[in-house]
PDB file of C-alpha atoms in Angstrom:
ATOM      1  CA  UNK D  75      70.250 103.748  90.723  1.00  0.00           C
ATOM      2  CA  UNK D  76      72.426 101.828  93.023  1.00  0.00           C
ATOM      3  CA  UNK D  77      76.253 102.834  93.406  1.00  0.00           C
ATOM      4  CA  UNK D  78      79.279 100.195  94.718  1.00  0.00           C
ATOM      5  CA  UNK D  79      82.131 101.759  95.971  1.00  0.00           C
ATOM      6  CA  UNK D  80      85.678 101.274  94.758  1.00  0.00           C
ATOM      7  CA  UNK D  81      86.899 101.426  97.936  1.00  0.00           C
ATOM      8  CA  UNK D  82      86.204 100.236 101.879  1.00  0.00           C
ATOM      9  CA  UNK D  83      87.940 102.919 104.494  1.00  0.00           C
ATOM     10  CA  UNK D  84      87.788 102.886 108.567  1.00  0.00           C
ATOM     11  CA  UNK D  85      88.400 104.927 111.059  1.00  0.00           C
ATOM     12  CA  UNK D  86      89.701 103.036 114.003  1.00  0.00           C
ATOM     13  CA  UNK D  87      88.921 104.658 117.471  1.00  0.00           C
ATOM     14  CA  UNK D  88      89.660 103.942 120.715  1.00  0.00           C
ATOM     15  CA  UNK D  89      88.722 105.720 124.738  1.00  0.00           C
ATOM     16  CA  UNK D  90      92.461 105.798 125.816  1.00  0.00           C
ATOM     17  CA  UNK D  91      92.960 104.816 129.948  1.00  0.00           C
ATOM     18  CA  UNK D  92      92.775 108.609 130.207  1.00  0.00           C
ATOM     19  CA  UNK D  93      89.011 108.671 129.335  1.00  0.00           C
ATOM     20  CA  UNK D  94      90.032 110.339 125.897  1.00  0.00           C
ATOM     21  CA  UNK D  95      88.698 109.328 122.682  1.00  0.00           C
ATOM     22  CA  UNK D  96      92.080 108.193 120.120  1.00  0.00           C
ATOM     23  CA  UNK D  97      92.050 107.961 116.768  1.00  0.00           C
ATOM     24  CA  UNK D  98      94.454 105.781 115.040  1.00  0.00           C
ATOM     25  CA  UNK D  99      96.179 107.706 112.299  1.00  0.00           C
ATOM     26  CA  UNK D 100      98.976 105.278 110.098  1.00  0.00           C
ATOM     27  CA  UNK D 101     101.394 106.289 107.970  1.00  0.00           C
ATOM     28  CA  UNK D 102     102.204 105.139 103.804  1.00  0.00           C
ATOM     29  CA  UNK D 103     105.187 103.477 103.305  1.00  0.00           C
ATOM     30  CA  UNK D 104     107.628 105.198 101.287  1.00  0.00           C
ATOM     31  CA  UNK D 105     106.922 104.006  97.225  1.00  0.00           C
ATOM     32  CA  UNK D 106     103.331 103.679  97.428  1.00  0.00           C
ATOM     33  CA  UNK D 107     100.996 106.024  96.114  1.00  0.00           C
ATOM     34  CA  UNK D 108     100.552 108.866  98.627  1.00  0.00           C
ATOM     35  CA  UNK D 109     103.419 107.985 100.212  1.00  0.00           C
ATOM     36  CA  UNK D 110     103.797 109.630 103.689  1.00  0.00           C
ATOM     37  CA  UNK D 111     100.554 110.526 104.502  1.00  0.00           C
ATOM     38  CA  UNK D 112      98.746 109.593 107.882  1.00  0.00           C
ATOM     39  CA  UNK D 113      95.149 108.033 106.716  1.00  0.00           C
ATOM     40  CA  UNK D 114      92.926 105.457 108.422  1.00  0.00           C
ATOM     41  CA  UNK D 115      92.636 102.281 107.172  1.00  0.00           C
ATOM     42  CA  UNK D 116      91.645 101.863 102.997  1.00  0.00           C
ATOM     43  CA  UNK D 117      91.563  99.224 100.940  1.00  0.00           C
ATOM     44  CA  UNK D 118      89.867  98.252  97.325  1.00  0.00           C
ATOM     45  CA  UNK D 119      86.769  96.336  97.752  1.00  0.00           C
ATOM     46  CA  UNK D 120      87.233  92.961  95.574  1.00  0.00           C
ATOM     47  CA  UNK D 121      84.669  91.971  92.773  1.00  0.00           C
ATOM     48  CA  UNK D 122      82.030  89.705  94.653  1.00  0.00           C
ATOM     49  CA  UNK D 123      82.491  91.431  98.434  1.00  0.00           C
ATOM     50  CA  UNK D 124      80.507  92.574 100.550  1.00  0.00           C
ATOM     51  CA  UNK D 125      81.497  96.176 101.284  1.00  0.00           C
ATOM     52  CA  UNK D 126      81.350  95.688 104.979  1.00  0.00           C
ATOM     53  CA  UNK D 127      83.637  92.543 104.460  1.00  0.00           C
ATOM     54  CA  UNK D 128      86.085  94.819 102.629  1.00  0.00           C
ATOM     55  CA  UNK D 129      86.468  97.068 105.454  1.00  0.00           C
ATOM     56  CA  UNK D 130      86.651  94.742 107.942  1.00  0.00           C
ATOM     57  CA  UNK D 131      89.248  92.390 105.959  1.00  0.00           C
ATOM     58  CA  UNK D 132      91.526  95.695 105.296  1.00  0.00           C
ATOM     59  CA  UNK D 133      91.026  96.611 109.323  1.00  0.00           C
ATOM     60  CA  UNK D 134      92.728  93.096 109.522  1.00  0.00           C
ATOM     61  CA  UNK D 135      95.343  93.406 106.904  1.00  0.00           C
ATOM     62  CA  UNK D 136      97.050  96.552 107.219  1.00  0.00           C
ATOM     63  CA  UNK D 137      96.918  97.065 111.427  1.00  0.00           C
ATOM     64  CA  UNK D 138      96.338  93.186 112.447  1.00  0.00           C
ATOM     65  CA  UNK D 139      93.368  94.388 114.569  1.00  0.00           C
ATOM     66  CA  UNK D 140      89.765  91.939 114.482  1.00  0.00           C
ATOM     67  CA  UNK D 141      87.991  89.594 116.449  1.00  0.00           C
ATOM     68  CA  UNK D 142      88.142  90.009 120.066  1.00  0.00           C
ATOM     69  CA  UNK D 143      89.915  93.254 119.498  1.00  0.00           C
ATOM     70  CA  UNK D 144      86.657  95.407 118.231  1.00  0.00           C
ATOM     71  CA  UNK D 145      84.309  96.291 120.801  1.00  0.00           C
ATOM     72  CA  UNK D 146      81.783  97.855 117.831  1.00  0.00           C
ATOM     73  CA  UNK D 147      81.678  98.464 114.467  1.00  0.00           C
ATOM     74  CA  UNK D 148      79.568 100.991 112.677  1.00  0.00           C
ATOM     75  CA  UNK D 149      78.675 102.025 109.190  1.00  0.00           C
ATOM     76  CA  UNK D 150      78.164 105.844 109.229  1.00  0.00           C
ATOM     77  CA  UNK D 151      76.083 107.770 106.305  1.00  0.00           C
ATOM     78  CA  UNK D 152      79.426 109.139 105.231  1.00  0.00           C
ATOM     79  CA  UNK D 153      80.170 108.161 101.206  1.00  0.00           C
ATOM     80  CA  UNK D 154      82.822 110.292  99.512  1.00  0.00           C
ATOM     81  CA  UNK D 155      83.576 111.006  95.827  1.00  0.00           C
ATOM     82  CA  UNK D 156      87.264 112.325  94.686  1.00  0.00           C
ATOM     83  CA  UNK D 157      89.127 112.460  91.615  1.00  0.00           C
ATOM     84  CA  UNK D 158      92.294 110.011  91.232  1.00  0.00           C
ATOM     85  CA  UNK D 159      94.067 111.991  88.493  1.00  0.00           C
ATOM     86  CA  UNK D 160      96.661 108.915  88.006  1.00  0.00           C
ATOM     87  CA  UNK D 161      93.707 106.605  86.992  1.00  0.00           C
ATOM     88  CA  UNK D 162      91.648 109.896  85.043  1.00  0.00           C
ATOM     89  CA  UNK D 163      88.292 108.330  87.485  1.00  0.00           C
ATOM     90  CA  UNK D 164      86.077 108.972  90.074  1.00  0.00           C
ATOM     91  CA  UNK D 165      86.740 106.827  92.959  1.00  0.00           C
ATOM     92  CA  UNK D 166      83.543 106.293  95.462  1.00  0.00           C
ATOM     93  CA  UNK D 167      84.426 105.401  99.054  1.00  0.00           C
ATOM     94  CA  UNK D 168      82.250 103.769 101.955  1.00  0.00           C
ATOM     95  CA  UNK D 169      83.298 104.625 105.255  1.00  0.00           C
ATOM     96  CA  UNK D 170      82.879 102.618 108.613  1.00  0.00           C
ATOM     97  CA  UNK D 171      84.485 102.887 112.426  1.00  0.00           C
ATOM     98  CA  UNK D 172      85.490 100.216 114.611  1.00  0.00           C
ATOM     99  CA  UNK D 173      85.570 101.047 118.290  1.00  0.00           C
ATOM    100  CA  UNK D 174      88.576  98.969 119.811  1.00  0.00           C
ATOM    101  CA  UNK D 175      89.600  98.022 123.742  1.00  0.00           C
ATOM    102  CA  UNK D 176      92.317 100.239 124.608  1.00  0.00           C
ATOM    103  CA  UNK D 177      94.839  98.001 125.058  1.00  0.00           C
ATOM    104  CA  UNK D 178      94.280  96.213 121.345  1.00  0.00           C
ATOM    105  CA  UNK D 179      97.416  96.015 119.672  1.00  0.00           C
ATOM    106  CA  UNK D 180      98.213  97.157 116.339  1.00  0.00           C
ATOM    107  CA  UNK D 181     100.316  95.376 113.892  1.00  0.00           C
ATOM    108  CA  UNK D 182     100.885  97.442 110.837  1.00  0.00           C
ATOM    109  CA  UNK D 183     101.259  95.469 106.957  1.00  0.00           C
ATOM    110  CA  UNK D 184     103.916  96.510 104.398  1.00  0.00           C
ATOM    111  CA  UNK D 185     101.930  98.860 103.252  1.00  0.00           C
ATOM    112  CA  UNK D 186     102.498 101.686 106.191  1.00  0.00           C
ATOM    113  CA  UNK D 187     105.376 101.999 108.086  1.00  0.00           C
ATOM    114  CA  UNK D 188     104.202 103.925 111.459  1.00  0.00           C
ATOM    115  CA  UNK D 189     100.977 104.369 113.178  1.00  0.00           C
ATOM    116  CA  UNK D 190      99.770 106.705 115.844  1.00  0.00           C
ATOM    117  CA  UNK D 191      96.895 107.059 118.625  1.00  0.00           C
ATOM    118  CA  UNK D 192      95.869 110.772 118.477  1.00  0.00           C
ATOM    119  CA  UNK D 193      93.099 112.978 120.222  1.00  0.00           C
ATOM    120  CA  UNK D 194      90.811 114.502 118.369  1.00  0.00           C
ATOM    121  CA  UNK D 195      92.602 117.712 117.600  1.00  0.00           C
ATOM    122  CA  UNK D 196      95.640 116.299 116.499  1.00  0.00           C
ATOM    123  CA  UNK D 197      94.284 113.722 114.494  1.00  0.00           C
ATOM    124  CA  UNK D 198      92.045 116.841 112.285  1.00  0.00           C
ATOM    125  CA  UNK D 199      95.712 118.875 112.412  1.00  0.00           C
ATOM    126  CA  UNK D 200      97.592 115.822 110.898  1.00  0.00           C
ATOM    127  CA  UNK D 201      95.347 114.517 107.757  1.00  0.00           C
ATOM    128  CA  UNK D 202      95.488 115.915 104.654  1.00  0.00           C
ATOM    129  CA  UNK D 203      92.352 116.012 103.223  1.00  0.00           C
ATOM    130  CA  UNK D 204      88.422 117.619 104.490  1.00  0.00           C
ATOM    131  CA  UNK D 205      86.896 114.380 103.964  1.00  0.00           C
ATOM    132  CA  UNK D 206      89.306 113.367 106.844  1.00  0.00           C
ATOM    133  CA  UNK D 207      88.476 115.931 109.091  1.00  0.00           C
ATOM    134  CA  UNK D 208      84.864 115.317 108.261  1.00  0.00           C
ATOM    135  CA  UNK D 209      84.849 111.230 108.777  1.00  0.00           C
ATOM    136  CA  UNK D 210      86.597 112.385 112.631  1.00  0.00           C
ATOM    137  CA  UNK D 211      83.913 114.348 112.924  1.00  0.00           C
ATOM    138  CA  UNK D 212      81.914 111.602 112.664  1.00  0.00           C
ATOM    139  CA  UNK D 213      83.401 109.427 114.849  1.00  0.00           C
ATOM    140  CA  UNK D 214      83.350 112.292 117.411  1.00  0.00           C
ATOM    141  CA  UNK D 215      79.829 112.252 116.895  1.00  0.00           C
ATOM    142  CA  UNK D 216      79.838 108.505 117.622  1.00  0.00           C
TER     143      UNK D 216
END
């Protein structure tokens, strides 16, 4: 049985001048759903797209980051499953990282209204949910 996920998500990363690895956490507007959380970078993948074009055209979207900006980008075995109460459904995610030079520049949509670089630490202390902690994990791992 083959499964498409409702939604595209990536973790953007980053080795800071310092040597450190960053992880760029941004923040929901205010009147969105979830408003006020730090996440990385989600988006609905369209009807017809490619997963990995989802994720790659929501990097774009909601932080301005592409192109010349990513210095890799990775699928990782990492799919997760939660309950949207508002919708009664199962959502199914995909999740990628994109590696980007340290001096990319990030130019958040609408839809967030701050954005952070964080170590690794911080980043797990500031998300809300496991599969967060999990999917920096990951990218630790990376």
């Amino acid at each position: 049985m083959s499964l498409r996920p409702d939604i595209a998500a990536c973790w953007v990363y980053r080795i800071a001048p310092s040597g450190n690895l960053e992880i760029l956490l941004i923040r929901r507007a205010p009147g969105r759903r979830y408003a006020g959380i730090w996440q990385c970078v989600t988006g609905k993948v369209e009807p017809g797209e490619r997963i990995v074009d989802a994720a790659l055209r929501e990097l774009t979207e909601e932080t301005g980051l592409g192109g010349d900006d990513l210095e890799a980008f990775l699928e990782t075995d990492i799919v997760s499953t939660f309950h949207e109460a508002s919708l009664d459904v199962l959502l199914v995610e995909a999740v990628f990282a994109a590696r980007v030079g340290a001096d990319a520049e990030v130019r958040l949509s609408e839809e967030h209204n701050a954005f952070e670089w964080l170590d690794l630490q911080a980043a797990r202390a500031r998300v809300t949910w496991p599969a967060y902690v999990r999917a920096i994990d990951f990218v630790e791992w990376l």
